Every structure is written in C-alpha cells, then in structure tokens.
C-alpha cells in the first residue's frame, strides 16, 4: 500500500530504545534469548530479533522473564488460552494507577453516564483473565468515587444472572452498559426470550472486547434496538493479556468503518480490503508499535518486559489526520455516506493515530490454494443476509476425502428456523458468494471447478451442518473467547 497516511510505527522510538536497553541489562531471559540468536550486544533497535509467546514467554522460566522492578507488581492476569497455551502476566502499579479515572472519562464521553442513571454489567469471564478482572476492578473503583448514580454488577459469563439483573434494574436506570465478548450477545438475547424476560433493547449499550466482529453485527443490533446510527451504541476495545489495552473505537472510527463497509469503491481506492478492519485509536502510552510483515509488534516495559513482541494480529498503522483527510476529500463518497461524513468531519484532527486490525494472522484454513482467514469466515457467517437464520456462531475445518477437499461448517441456527433444503441452499449460496468476494481465488475455483457439484449436496465444496440453538451458544457461558476455526 503506497498511501500517505500509512505509517510503519506508532509511539516514540526513544521509548522503545530505552526499553530494549533496560531489558538487555536486567532481564535474564532476554539476555539468554539474544545469545541463542547469535546477538552479542550493541545492535540497533531495528536489528534486534522479534519475540513471540512460544519462542520467549513459554521458553524460559517465569522468574527469568520478570523486570528488575517486579516487586512493584500488584496483580497478575492470565491470557485466555484461545490461541494456544495460557500464560500469566504480572501488572505494575504504575500502569494501572489511573485506570478508574480513565474508565470514568471514557464512559462519560461515550455514554454520558454522568447525565444518565447507569447500570454497568461485567459479562466477561471473571477469574484471572484480563478482560473480566481488569474491567470489573476498574468499574467498581469508579463507582465508589462518582457523585452520580452508577451501579456495577459482575456475574461474569453467567447469562441467566445478567438477564435477571437487567429485568430487575430496568425501572431504576436510564441505560445499561453490557461488557461482553461479541459472540455471546446473540445467545444472551435468545436466552432472555426463552426465559420470557422482555429485554429493554432501547436501553442496552455495549462495550465489547476479546474478539473481532464484522460491522454487520453492530448494524443488526442497532436496528433491533431502534437506535439511530449517530447515537453512541457499541464500542470495541483492543488489547491483549500480553500487552494490556492498546486502543479503542470512538464515534469517528465507527463512522469510518460504516462508510467503508457499505462503500466498497471508497475502500478499494484507499487500499482497504474486505472484510473491513476495526479502526482503533492508539491510546497506550509508553508503548511502541510496529507493523512487521503485516503483524503487530509491541515494545513495552511492564511486569514481563517485551521487546519487539509479535502478537500475530494482522494490522496496518495509519496517521489519523491524513487518513481522515483522504476519506473526506475522496471522489468516491456518495449521498448515503453523508451522516458518517459529518461525524468524521466534526472529529478533532488531534485524535490519536490508528491501528487497523483485521483479526489473527495465524487463524487460517487453506482450501485448494485459497487462504480463508477466521476474519473472512466471521464476515461470511455473520452477514446481514443470514442474520435471521444463523446466530453467527460456527465451527469450520478442512475435511479430506479420497482426492477431494471440503470446507465443513457447523452452523448454529436461530430458534424456530427450519433446517430444510431451501434454507440449506440459501445459506450455502450466501457463504459461497461472500467468501468469493473476500477471496478471489476461491471465487474463481468455485466458478471453474466446485460449482459443477452444486447439484449434489454430498459433493458441494462447503458441507453445512445445522445445529439448533443453543448447541454452540451455550459454550459462551463456559469459555472466554469463541474461535470459529477448528484444527
């Protein structure tokens, strides 16, 4: 991509150099790692090798990974384990001392909690996972200090408790903010319906984390709630247990994503591929980010210091002011874009720069030469056309039989959906078309080869298995994140 708004890094390089120098001096595991890679010291920052969880965090004793100020740690989070073995990350007091104040600033800015009686429900898994533990702790500390009504309920992923509390507190509050992973939302709504509990959809707001989601999900939820597009409704946060929070959506970046989702000509002109990435403003101070071969690379001093640590998320880094200008001056804008254009135009040029995140780079299925990422599969299964049929949860895997290869899908259907031949055909052709739009190699293969077997359901390139709700959704109450690809 040769656009003026594209950057190779975000944050101060001086910080990265200081972190690297301190880590080399005081962290035994890092010194051993460098020696194992043939480094003898004195290398520039750019020459230092990249780390990842397997080659570094899991390869050395825990005590050798800690920084020299490890006694300043006050809590330990664990990663979800959804991408492999779980790990434990100590947190420094200095990194979290302003968390409650930051949470209050955020919620007052995006949801006006200082003007509306609010119930915040921590629906993320609790235990030691960053997503549940950190936000629950921050919200409760915030609630103690607020001079206005602000209530916190932390049931974790126990959905029936969430439903009961929404039902009980509805008469007393103006809005209810649900902190959840996106894949659990549909199950929560369906379970409320099953329990004959009327949900006040018009009062529900969302802060989601842990998983990417296609823009169609936010559009569907907002339509169901009858909330206007310009009203703050659902914001996504970005980070990891390895690194802590790195960024979040604001109204301007949501408007940006909505425009690019509906206006493919504009997206193409900017070099943005479908599925459209999430756009997060970079909010992590004392952190240096690089985009290396399309992967996010993080340098940060923390309980376990990280130097050029690869997260394996697909990212691009953008200058906000330049990207904003490129969108607003594009000849590809049309009349339907104008509500979003106004939001973007009214936003400050001084907002932080952007991480454009397109899901995990290591979650991929290869089908006859076509690379189908989990981000692509999410977009295909959770598209607007299939929203009335599917809950959005799925399992996908490659099946080899004799000399043929198939992509097998377990797809969860909504309550009352008949799993008949008509529904099967509708879902099959929708998935083929959407995947074909996202991966041209797959579309060509389908046109030239796979479509010849479409009339024989046993030989179709996509093998669909419908699972009635809550066959897959019920797992959202026991697991931290949902992964669609099954290896």
CSV table of C-alpha atoms in Angstrom, one decimal:
chain,number,residue,atom,x,y,z
A,1,UNK,CA,0.0,0.0,0.0
A,2,UNK,CA,1.5,3.3,-1.1
A,3,UNK,CA,-0.8,5.8,0.7
A,4,UNK,CA,0.4,8.9,2.5
A,5,UNK,CA,-1.5,8.0,5.7
A,6,UNK,CA,0.3,4.6,6.2
A,7,UNK,CA,2.8,4.5,9.0
A,8,UNK,CA,5.4,1.9,9.9
A,9,UNK,CA,5.2,2.6,13.7
A,10,UNK,CA,3.2,4.4,16.4
A,11,UNK,CA,4.6,5.8,19.6
A,12,UNK,CA,8.1,7.2,20.5
A,13,UNK,CA,11.0,5.2,19.2
A,14,UNK,CA,13.1,6.7,22.1
A,15,UNK,CA,10.8,4.8,24.5
A,16,UNK,CA,11.4,1.5,22.5
A,17,UNK,CA,15.2,2.0,22.6
A,18,UNK,CA,15.1,2.7,26.4
A,19,UNK,CA,13.0,-0.4,27.0
A,20,UNK,CA,15.3,-2.6,24.8
A,21,UNK,CA,18.4,-1.3,26.6
A,22,UNK,CA,17.0,-1.8,30.1
A,23,UNK,CA,15.7,-5.3,29.2
A,24,UNK,CA,19.1,-6.4,27.9
A,25,UNK,CA,20.7,-5.2,31.2
A,26,UNK,CA,18.2,-6.6,33.7
A,27,UNK,CA,16.1,-9.4,32.3
A,28,UNK,CA,18.0,-12.8,32.3
A,29,UNK,CA,15.6,-14.5,29.9
A,30,UNK,CA,16.1,-11.8,27.3
A,31,UNK,CA,19.9,-11.9,27.6
A,32,UNK,CA,19.7,-15.7,27.1
A,33,UNK,CA,17.4,-15.3,24.2
A,34,UNK,CA,19.7,-12.8,22.4
A,35,UNK,CA,22.7,-15.1,22.9
A,36,UNK,CA,20.7,-18.1,21.5
A,37,UNK,CA,20.0,-16.0,18.4
A,38,UNK,CA,23.7,-15.0,17.9
A,39,UNK,CA,23.4,-11.4,19.2
A,40,UNK,CA,26.4,-10.1,21.2
A,41,UNK,CA,25.1,-6.6,22.2
A,42,UNK,CA,25.4,-3.2,20.6
A,43,UNK,CA,22.8,-3.8,18.0
A,44,UNK,CA,20.5,-1.0,16.9
A,45,UNK,CA,16.8,-1.4,17.9
A,46,UNK,CA,15.9,-2.3,14.3
A,47,UNK,CA,18.4,-5.2,14.3
A,48,UNK,CA,17.0,-6.8,17.5
A,49,UNK,CA,15.1,-10.1,16.8
A,50,UNK,CA,11.4,-10.5,17.2
A,51,UNK,CA,9.9,-12.5,20.0
A,52,UNK,CA,6.6,-14.3,20.4
A,53,UNK,CA,4.9,-16.3,23.2
A,54,UNK,CA,6.2,-19.6,22.0
A,55,UNK,CA,9.9,-18.6,21.5
A,56,UNK,CA,10.1,-16.4,24.5
A,57,UNK,CA,7.4,-16.3,27.2
A,58,UNK,CA,6.9,-20.1,27.2
A,59,UNK,CA,10.5,-21.0,26.5
A,60,UNK,CA,12.1,-19.5,29.7
A,61,UNK,CA,11.5,-19.9,33.5
A,62,UNK,CA,8.9,-17.4,34.7
A,63,UNK,CA,11.3,-15.8,37.2
A,64,UNK,CA,13.8,-15.1,34.5
A,65,UNK,CA,11.3,-13.1,32.4
A,66,UNK,CA,10.5,-10.6,35.1
A,67,UNK,CA,11.7,-7.0,35.1
A,68,UNK,CA,14.0,-5.6,37.8
A,69,UNK,CA,11.0,-3.7,39.3
A,70,UNK,CA,8.9,-6.9,39.6
A,71,UNK,CA,8.2,-6.1,43.3
A,72,UNK,CA,6.1,-3.1,42.1
A,73,UNK,CA,3.6,-5.6,40.6
A,74,UNK,CA,0.2,-5.7,42.3
A,75,UNK,CA,-1.9,-8.3,40.4
A,76,UNK,CA,-1.4,-11.0,37.8
A,77,UNK,CA,-3.7,-11.6,34.7
A,78,UNK,CA,-3.8,-14.6,32.5
A,79,UNK,CA,-4.3,-14.9,28.8
A,80,UNK,CA,-7.4,-16.6,27.5
A,81,UNK,CA,-5.6,-19.6,26.0
A,82,UNK,CA,-7.7,-19.4,22.9
A,83,UNK,CA,-4.7,-19.3,20.6
A,84,UNK,CA,-2.7,-21.9,22.5
A,85,UNK,CA,-1.3,-22.4,26.0
A,86,UNK,CA,-2.4,-19.8,28.5
A,87,UNK,CA,0.2,-17.6,30.2
A,88,UNK,CA,0.4,-15.3,33.3
A,89,UNK,CA,1.2,-11.6,33.0
A,90,UNK,CA,2.1,-9.5,36.2
A,91,UNK,CA,0.9,-5.9,36.2
A,92,UNK,CA,2.8,-2.9,37.5
A,93,UNK,CA,1.1,-0.4,39.8
A,94,UNK,CA,2.2,2.4,37.7
A,95,UNK,CA,0.5,1.0,34.6
A,96,UNK,CA,-2.9,0.8,36.4
A,97,UNK,CA,-3.0,3.6,38.9
A,98,UNK,CA,-5.1,5.8,36.6
A,99,UNK,CA,-7.4,3.0,35.3
A,100,UNK,CA,-10.5,4.0,37.2
A,101,UNK,CA,-10.2,7.7,36.2
A,102,UNK,CA,-9.6,6.6,32.6
A,103,UNK,CA,-12.7,4.4,32.7
A,104,UNK,CA,-14.8,7.3,34.1
A,105,UNK,CA,-13.5,9.7,31.4
A,106,UNK,CA,-14.3,7.1,28.7
A,107,UNK,CA,-17.9,6.3,29.9
A,108,UNK,CA,-18.8,9.9,30.5
A,109,UNK,CA,-17.5,10.8,27.0
A,110,UNK,CA,-19.2,8.0,25.0
A,111,UNK,CA,-22.3,7.2,27.1
A,112,UNK,CA,-22.8,10.3,29.2
A,113,UNK,CA,-23.0,8.2,32.4
A,114,UNK,CA,-22.7,11.5,34.4
A,115,UNK,CA,-26.1,12.5,33.0
A,116,UNK,CA,-27.9,9.2,33.0
A,117,UNK,CA,-28.5,6.7,35.7
A,118,UNK,CA,-26.5,3.7,34.6
A,119,UNK,CA,-26.1,0.0,35.4
A,120,UNK,CA,-22.8,-1.5,34.1
A,121,UNK,CA,-22.8,-5.3,33.8
A,122,UNK,CA,-19.5,-7.1,33.6
A,123,UNK,CA,-20.5,-10.0,31.4
A,124,UNK,CA,-16.9,-11.0,30.6
A,125,UNK,CA,-15.5,-14.1,32.2
A,126,UNK,CA,-14.1,-13.4,35.6
A,127,UNK,CA,-11.3,-15.3,37.2
A,128,UNK,CA,-7.8,-14.0,36.3
A,129,UNK,CA,-8.5,-13.2,32.6
A,130,UNK,CA,-7.6,-9.6,31.8
A,131,UNK,CA,-10.9,-8.8,30.1
A,132,UNK,CA,-13.1,-9.7,33.1
A,133,UNK,CA,-10.9,-9.0,36.1
A,134,UNK,CA,-9.5,-5.6,35.0
A,135,UNK,CA,-12.8,-4.1,33.9
A,136,UNK,CA,-14.6,-5.3,36.9
A,137,UNK,CA,-12.0,-3.8,39.2
A,138,UNK,CA,-11.9,-0.5,37.3
A,139,UNK,CA,-15.7,-0.1,37.2
A,140,UNK,CA,-16.1,-0.8,40.9
A,141,UNK,CA,-13.4,1.7,41.9
A,142,UNK,CA,-15.0,4.2,39.6
A,143,UNK,CA,-18.5,3.6,41.1
A,144,UNK,CA,-17.1,4.4,44.6
A,145,UNK,CA,-16.0,7.9,43.6
A,146,UNK,CA,-18.8,9.0,41.3
A,147,UNK,CA,-21.2,11.7,42.6
A,148,UNK,CA,-23.9,10.4,40.4
A,149,UNK,CA,-25.9,7.1,40.3
A,150,UNK,CA,-23.7,4.4,38.8
A,151,UNK,CA,-24.2,0.7,39.6
A,152,UNK,CA,-21.9,-2.3,38.9
A,153,UNK,CA,-22.9,-6.0,38.6
A,154,UNK,CA,-20.2,-8.6,38.0
A,155,UNK,CA,-21.7,-12.0,37.2
A,156,UNK,CA,-19.1,-12.9,34.6
A,157,UNK,CA,-20.5,-15.0,31.8
A,158,UNK,CA,-23.5,-16.3,33.8
A,159,UNK,CA,-26.1,-15.2,31.3
A,160,UNK,CA,-29.1,-16.0,33.4
A,161,UNK,CA,-27.8,-13.7,36.2
A,162,UNK,CA,-27.3,-11.0,33.6
A,163,UNK,CA,-30.8,-11.4,32.4
A,164,UNK,CA,-32.3,-11.3,35.9
A,165,UNK,CA,-30.4,-8.2,36.8
A,166,UNK,CA,-31.4,-6.4,33.6
A,167,UNK,CA,-35.0,-7.2,34.3
A,168,UNK,CA,-34.8,-6.1,38.0
A,169,UNK,CA,-32.9,-2.9,37.5
A,170,UNK,CA,-34.6,-1.7,34.3
A,171,UNK,CA,-37.1,0.5,36.2
A,172,UNK,CA,-34.3,2.3,38.1
A,173,UNK,CA,-31.9,3.2,35.3
A,174,UNK,CA,-31.8,5.1,32.0
A,175,UNK,CA,-29.2,2.9,30.4
A,176,UNK,CA,-27.5,-0.5,30.8
A,177,UNK,CA,-23.9,-1.0,29.6
A,178,UNK,CA,-23.0,-4.6,28.9
A,179,UNK,CA,-19.3,-5.5,28.8
A,180,UNK,CA,-19.2,-8.7,26.8
A,181,UNK,CA,-17.4,-10.6,24.0
A,182,UNK,CA,-19.3,-10.0,20.8
A,183,UNK,CA,-20.1,-13.7,20.1
A,184,UNK,CA,-22.1,-14.0,23.4
A,185,UNK,CA,-24.6,-11.2,22.6
A,186,UNK,CA,-26.9,-13.2,20.4
A,187,UNK,CA,-27.0,-16.1,22.9
A,188,UNK,CA,-27.9,-13.6,25.7
A,189,UNK,CA,-30.8,-12.2,23.7
A,190,UNK,CA,-32.1,-15.6,22.7
A,191,UNK,CA,-31.9,-16.9,26.3
A,192,UNK,CA,-33.8,-13.9,27.5
A,193,UNK,CA,-36.5,-14.7,25.0
A,194,UNK,CA,-36.5,-18.4,26.1
A,195,UNK,CA,-37.0,-17.3,29.8
A,196,UNK,CA,-39.8,-14.9,28.7
A,197,UNK,CA,-37.9,-11.9,30.0
A,198,UNK,CA,-38.6,-8.8,28.0
A,199,UNK,CA,-35.3,-7.1,27.3
A,200,UNK,CA,-35.3,-3.3,27.2
A,201,UNK,CA,-33.2,-3.2,23.9
A,202,UNK,CA,-33.6,0.5,23.6
A,203,UNK,CA,-31.6,0.9,26.9
A,204,UNK,CA,-28.8,-1.5,26.2
A,205,UNK,CA,-25.4,-0.3,25.2
A,206,UNK,CA,-22.3,-2.4,24.6
A,207,UNK,CA,-18.5,-2.3,25.2
A,208,UNK,CA,-17.0,-5.4,23.6
A,209,UNK,CA,-13.6,-6.9,23.6
A,210,UNK,CA,-11.7,-10.1,23.1
A,211,UNK,CA,-12.9,-10.9,19.6
A,212,UNK,CA,-13.2,-9.0,16.2
A,213,UNK,CA,-16.6,-8.8,14.6
A,214,UNK,CA,-18.0,-7.8,11.2
A,215,UNK,CA,-19.7,-4.4,11.0
A,216,UNK,CA,-22.9,-6.3,10.1
A,217,UNK,CA,-23.2,-7.4,13.7
A,218,UNK,CA,-23.3,-3.8,15.1
A,219,UNK,CA,-25.7,-2.8,12.4
A,220,UNK,CA,-28.0,-5.7,13.2
A,221,UNK,CA,-28.0,-5.0,16.9
A,222,UNK,CA,-28.6,-1.3,16.4
A,223,UNK,CA,-31.5,-1.9,14.1
A,224,UNK,CA,-33.1,-4.3,16.6
A,225,UNK,CA,-32.7,-1.8,19.3
A,226,UNK,CA,-34.2,1.0,17.2
A,227,UNK,CA,-31.3,3.3,18.0
A,228,UNK,CA,-30.2,5.9,15.4
A,229,UNK,CA,-26.9,5.4,13.8
A,230,UNK,CA,-25.5,8.6,15.2
A,231,UNK,CA,-26.3,7.6,18.8
A,232,UNK,CA,-23.4,6.0,20.7
A,233,UNK,CA,-24.3,2.4,21.0
A,234,UNK,CA,-21.5,-0.2,20.7
A,235,UNK,CA,-17.7,0.4,21.1
A,236,UNK,CA,-14.9,-2.1,20.8
A,237,UNK,CA,-11.7,-2.1,22.8
A,238,UNK,CA,-8.4,-3.7,21.6
A,239,UNK,CA,-5.6,-5.2,23.5
A,240,UNK,CA,-4.3,-8.5,24.9
A,241,UNK,CA,-3.4,-10.1,28.2
A,242,UNK,CA,0.2,-10.0,27.0
A,243,UNK,CA,0.2,-6.2,26.5
A,244,UNK,CA,-2.8,-4.7,28.2
A,245,UNK,CA,-5.1,-2.3,26.4
A,246,UNK,CA,-3.8,-0.7,23.2
A,247,UNK,CA,-6.7,1.2,21.7
A,248,UNK,CA,-10.4,1.7,21.3
A,249,UNK,CA,-13.0,2.8,18.8
A,250,UNK,CA,-14.6,6.2,19.0
A,251,UNK,CA,-17.6,7.6,17.1
A,252,UNK,CA,-15.4,8.8,14.3
A,253,UNK,CA,-13.7,5.5,13.7
A,254,UNK,CA,-17.0,3.7,13.9
A,255,UNK,CA,-18.4,6.1,11.3
A,256,UNK,CA,-15.3,5.4,9.2
A,257,UNK,CA,-15.9,1.7,9.4
A,258,UNK,CA,-19.5,2.0,8.5
A,259,UNK,CA,-18.7,4.1,5.4
A,260,UNK,CA,-16.1,1.6,4.2
A,261,UNK,CA,-18.4,-1.3,4.9
A,262,UNK,CA,-21.1,0.0,2.6
A,263,UNK,CA,-18.9,1.9,0.0
A,264,UNK,CA,-16.6,-0.7,-1.4
A,265,UNK,CA,-15.4,1.7,-4.1
A,266,UNK,CA,-14.1,4.1,-1.5
A,267,UNK,CA,-12.5,1.3,0.5
A,268,UNK,CA,-10.7,0.0,-2.6
A,269,UNK,CA,-9.4,3.5,-3.5
A,270,UNK,CA,-7.8,3.7,-0.1
A,271,UNK,CA,-6.3,0.2,-0.3
A,272,UNK,CA,-8.6,-1.2,2.4
A,273,UNK,CA,-9.5,-4.8,1.7
A,274,UNK,CA,-12.7,-6.6,2.8
A,275,UNK,CA,-13.6,-7.6,5.4
A,276,UNK,CA,-13.2,-4.1,6.7
A,277,UNK,CA,-10.8,-3.9,9.7
A,278,UNK,CA,-11.6,-2.4,13.0
A,279,UNK,CA,-10.1,1.1,13.5
A,280,UNK,CA,-8.8,1.7,17.0
A,281,UNK,CA,-7.3,4.9,18.2
A,282,UNK,CA,-3.9,4.2,19.8
A,283,UNK,CA,-4.2,5.0,23.5
A,284,UNK,CA,-1.3,3.1,25.1
A,285,UNK,CA,1.3,5.5,26.5
A,286,UNK,CA,4.9,4.3,26.9
A,287,UNK,CA,4.3,1.7,24.2
A,288,UNK,CA,5.9,1.5,20.8
A,289,UNK,CA,4.1,-0.4,18.0
A,290,UNK,CA,5.5,-1.6,14.6
A,291,UNK,CA,3.8,-3.3,11.7
A,292,UNK,CA,6.2,-6.0,10.5
A,293,UNK,CA,5.1,-8.1,7.6
A,294,UNK,CA,1.5,-7.1,8.5
A,295,UNK,CA,1.8,-8.3,12.1
A,296,UNK,CA,1.6,-6.2,15.2
A,297,UNK,CA,4.9,-5.9,17.0
A,298,UNK,CA,4.9,-4.4,20.5
A,299,UNK,CA,7.7,-3.0,22.7
A,300,UNK,CA,6.7,-2.1,26.2
A,301,UNK,CA,8.1,-2.0,29.7
A,302,UNK,CA,5.8,-3.9,32.1
A,303,UNK,CA,5.9,-6.8,34.6
A,304,UNK,CA,7.4,-9.0,31.9
A,305,UNK,CA,9.0,-6.5,29.6
A,306,UNK,CA,8.5,-7.0,25.9
A,307,UNK,CA,10.9,-6.1,23.1
A,308,UNK,CA,9.6,-6.4,19.5
A,309,UNK,CA,7.0,-8.9,20.6
A,310,UNK,CA,4.8,-10.3,17.8
A,311,UNK,CA,1.0,-10.7,18.6
A,312,UNK,CA,0.1,-12.2,15.2
A,313,UNK,CA,-2.7,-9.8,14.7
A,314,UNK,CA,-3.0,-8.5,11.2
A,315,UNK,CA,-2.6,-4.7,11.3
A,316,UNK,CA,-1.9,-1.6,9.4
A,317,UNK,CA,-0.9,1.7,11.1
A,318,UNK,CA,-2.4,4.9,9.9
A,319,UNK,CA,-1.9,8.6,10.6
A,320,UNK,CA,-5.4,9.7,11.7
A,321,UNK,CA,-5.3,13.3,10.3
A,322,UNK,CA,-4.0,12.1,6.9
A,323,UNK,CA,-6.5,9.2,6.8
A,324,UNK,CA,-9.4,11.5,7.8
A,325,UNK,CA,-8.4,13.9,5.0
A,326,UNK,CA,-8.2,11.2,2.4
A,327,UNK,CA,-11.7,10.0,3.2
A,328,UNK,CA,-13.3,13.4,3.4
A,329,UNK,CA,-11.8,14.5,0.0
A,330,UNK,CA,-12.5,11.3,-1.8
A,331,UNK,CA,-14.4,11.4,-5.1
A,332,UNK,CA,-16.0,8.1,-4.2
A,333,UNK,CA,-18.2,9.5,-1.4
A,334,UNK,CA,-21.9,9.5,-2.2
A,335,UNK,CA,-25.1,10.9,-0.6
A,336,UNK,CA,-25.6,7.8,1.6
A,337,UNK,CA,-22.3,8.4,3.3
A,338,UNK,CA,-23.1,12.0,4.4
A,339,UNK,CA,-24.3,11.2,8.0
A,340,UNK,CA,-21.0,9.4,8.6
A,341,UNK,CA,-19.0,12.1,6.8
A,342,UNK,CA,-20.4,14.7,9.2
A,343,UNK,CA,-19.3,12.7,12.2
A,344,UNK,CA,-15.8,12.3,10.8
A,345,UNK,CA,-15.6,15.9,9.7
A,346,UNK,CA,-16.6,17.1,13.2
A,347,UNK,CA,-14.0,15.0,14.9
A,348,UNK,CA,-10.7,16.5,16.0
A,349,UNK,CA,-7.6,16.3,13.9
A,350,UNK,CA,-5.7,15.7,17.1
A,351,UNK,CA,-7.2,12.3,17.9
A,352,UNK,CA,-4.6,9.6,18.3
A,353,UNK,CA,-3.4,7.7,15.2
A,354,UNK,CA,-5.0,4.4,14.2
A,355,UNK,CA,-4.4,0.7,14.4
A,356,UNK,CA,-6.4,-1.0,11.6
A,357,UNK,CA,-6.9,-4.6,12.9
A,358,UNK,CA,-8.0,-7.5,10.7
A,359,UNK,CA,-8.1,-10.4,13.1
A,360,UNK,CA,-5.5,-13.0,13.8
A,361,UNK,CA,-2.9,-13.8,11.1
A,362,UNK,CA,-2.4,-17.3,12.4
A,363,UNK,CA,-6.1,-18.4,12.1
A,364,UNK,CA,-6.4,-19.6,8.6
A,365,UNK,CA,-7.8,-22.5,6.6
A,366,UNK,CA,-6.3,-23.4,3.2
A,367,UNK,CA,-8.8,-24.7,0.7
A,368,UNK,CA,-7.4,-25.7,-2.7
A,369,UNK,CA,-4.9,-22.8,-2.5
A,370,UNK,CA,-7.4,-20.2,-1.2
A,371,UNK,CA,-6.4,-18.8,2.2
A,372,UNK,CA,-9.6,-18.3,4.2
A,373,UNK,CA,-8.9,-16.4,7.5
A,374,UNK,CA,-11.1,-16.6,10.5
A,375,UNK,CA,-11.8,-12.9,9.9
A,376,UNK,CA,-13.2,-13.8,6.5
A,377,UNK,CA,-15.3,-16.7,7.8
A,378,UNK,CA,-16.7,-14.4,10.5
A,379,UNK,CA,-17.8,-11.9,7.9
A,380,UNK,CA,-19.4,-14.6,5.8
A,381,UNK,CA,-21.3,-16.3,8.6
A,382,UNK,CA,-22.4,-13.1,10.3
A,383,UNK,CA,-23.5,-11.2,7.3
A,384,UNK,CA,-26.8,-9.3,7.2
A,385,UNK,CA,-28.4,-11.7,4.7
A,386,UNK,CA,-28.1,-14.6,7.1
A,387,UNK,CA,-28.9,-12.8,10.4
A,388,UNK,CA,-32.4,-14.1,10.6
A,389,UNK,CA,-31.2,-17.7,10.1
A,390,UNK,CA,-27.9,-18.0,12.0
A,391,UNK,CA,-26.8,-16.9,15.4
A,392,UNK,CA,-23.3,-16.2,14.0
A,393,UNK,CA,-21.5,-19.0,15.9
A,394,UNK,CA,-19.8,-21.7,13.8
A,395,UNK,CA,-17.0,-24.2,13.7
A,396,UNK,CA,-15.1,-24.6,10.4
A,397,UNK,CA,-12.5,-27.2,9.4
A,398,UNK,CA,-10.9,-28.8,6.4
A,399,UNK,CA,-12.1,-32.3,5.6
A,400,UNK,CA,-10.1,-34.5,3.2
A,401,UNK,CA,-11.8,-37.5,1.5
A,402,UNK,CA,-10.1,-39.5,-1.2
A,403,UNK,CA,-8.9,-37.0,-3.8
A,404,UNK,CA,-11.3,-34.2,-2.7
A,405,UNK,CA,-11.1,-31.5,0.0
A,406,UNK,CA,-14.1,-29.8,1.6
A,407,UNK,CA,-14.7,-26.9,4.0
A,408,UNK,CA,-17.0,-28.3,6.7
A,409,UNK,CA,-19.2,-25.9,8.7
A,410,UNK,CA,-21.2,-26.5,11.9
A,411,UNK,CA,-23.6,-23.6,11.9
A,412,UNK,CA,-25.9,-22.7,14.7
A,413,UNK,CA,-29.5,-21.7,13.7
A,414,UNK,CA,-31.8,-19.4,15.5
A,415,UNK,CA,-34.9,-20.5,17.4
A,416,UNK,CA,-37.7,-21.6,15.1
A,417,UNK,CA,-35.6,-21.9,11.9
A,418,UNK,CA,-36.4,-25.0,9.8
A,419,UNK,CA,-33.3,-26.8,8.6
A,420,UNK,CA,-34.8,-27.8,5.3
A,421,UNK,CA,-33.3,-27.9,1.8
A,422,UNK,CA,-34.5,-24.4,0.9
A,423,UNK,CA,-32.7,-22.9,4.0
A,424,UNK,CA,-29.6,-25.1,3.3
A,425,UNK,CA,-29.4,-23.8,-0.3
A,426,UNK,CA,-29.9,-20.2,0.8
A,427,UNK,CA,-27.1,-20.4,3.3
A,428,UNK,CA,-24.8,-22.3,1.0
A,429,UNK,CA,-25.0,-19.8,-1.8
A,430,UNK,CA,-24.7,-16.8,0.5
A,431,UNK,CA,-21.5,-18.3,2.0
A,432,UNK,CA,-20.0,-19.0,-1.4
A,433,UNK,CA,-20.7,-15.5,-2.7
A,434,UNK,CA,-19.4,-13.7,0.4
A,435,UNK,CA,-16.3,-15.8,0.6
A,436,UNK,CA,-15.8,-15.3,-3.1
A,437,UNK,CA,-16.0,-11.6,-2.7
A,438,UNK,CA,-13.4,-11.7,0.1
A,439,UNK,CA,-11.0,-14.3,-1.5
A,440,UNK,CA,-11.0,-14.0,-5.4
A,441,UNK,CA,-9.0,-17.3,-5.7
A,442,UNK,CA,-11.9,-19.2,-4.0
A,443,UNK,CA,-14.5,-17.5,-6.3
A,444,UNK,CA,-12.6,-18.5,-9.4
A,445,UNK,CA,-12.2,-22.0,-8.2
A,446,UNK,CA,-15.9,-22.2,-7.4
A,447,UNK,CA,-16.9,-20.9,-10.9
A,448,UNK,CA,-14.5,-23.1,-12.8
A,449,UNK,CA,-14.5,-26.3,-10.7
A,450,UNK,CA,-16.6,-26.5,-7.5
A,451,UNK,CA,-19.9,-25.3,-8.9
A,452,UNK,CA,-20.1,-28.4,-11.1
A,453,UNK,CA,-21.0,-30.4,-8.0
A,454,UNK,CA,-23.5,-27.9,-6.5
A,455,UNK,CA,-26.5,-30.1,-7.5
A,456,UNK,CA,-25.2,-33.0,-5.4
A,457,UNK,CA,-25.3,-31.8,-1.8
A,458,UNK,CA,-22.8,-34.6,-0.8
A,459,UNK,CA,-20.1,-33.2,-3.1
A,460,UNK,CA,-20.6,-29.4,-2.5
A,461,UNK,CA,-17.3,-27.6,-1.6
A,462,UNK,CA,-19.0,-26.3,1.6
A,463,UNK,CA,-20.5,-29.0,3.8
A,464,UNK,CA,-23.1,-27.4,6.1
A,465,UNK,CA,-24.3,-29.0,9.3
A,466,UNK,CA,-27.1,-27.0,11.0
A,467,UNK,CA,-27.0,-27.2,14.8
A,468,UNK,CA,-30.2,-25.8,16.6
A,469,UNK,CA,-29.6,-23.1,19.2
A,470,UNK,CA,-28.2,-23.3,21.8
A,471,UNK,CA,-25.9,-26.1,20.6
A,472,UNK,CA,-22.9,-23.8,20.1
A,473,UNK,CA,-24.0,-20.7,22.0
A,474,UNK,CA,-24.2,-22.5,25.4
A,475,UNK,CA,-20.4,-22.7,25.3
A,476,UNK,CA,-20.2,-18.9,25.5
A,477,UNK,CA,-21.0,-19.3,29.2
A,478,UNK,CA,-18.0,-21.5,29.9
A,479,UNK,CA,-15.3,-20.2,27.6
A,480,UNK,CA,-13.6,-16.8,27.4
A,481,UNK,CA,-13.5,-16.4,23.6
A,482,UNK,CA,-15.1,-18.1,20.7
A,483,UNK,CA,-12.9,-19.5,17.9
A,484,UNK,CA,-14.5,-20.5,14.6
A,485,UNK,CA,-11.6,-22.4,13.1
A,486,UNK,CA,-11.2,-26.0,14.4
A,487,UNK,CA,-7.8,-27.5,13.6
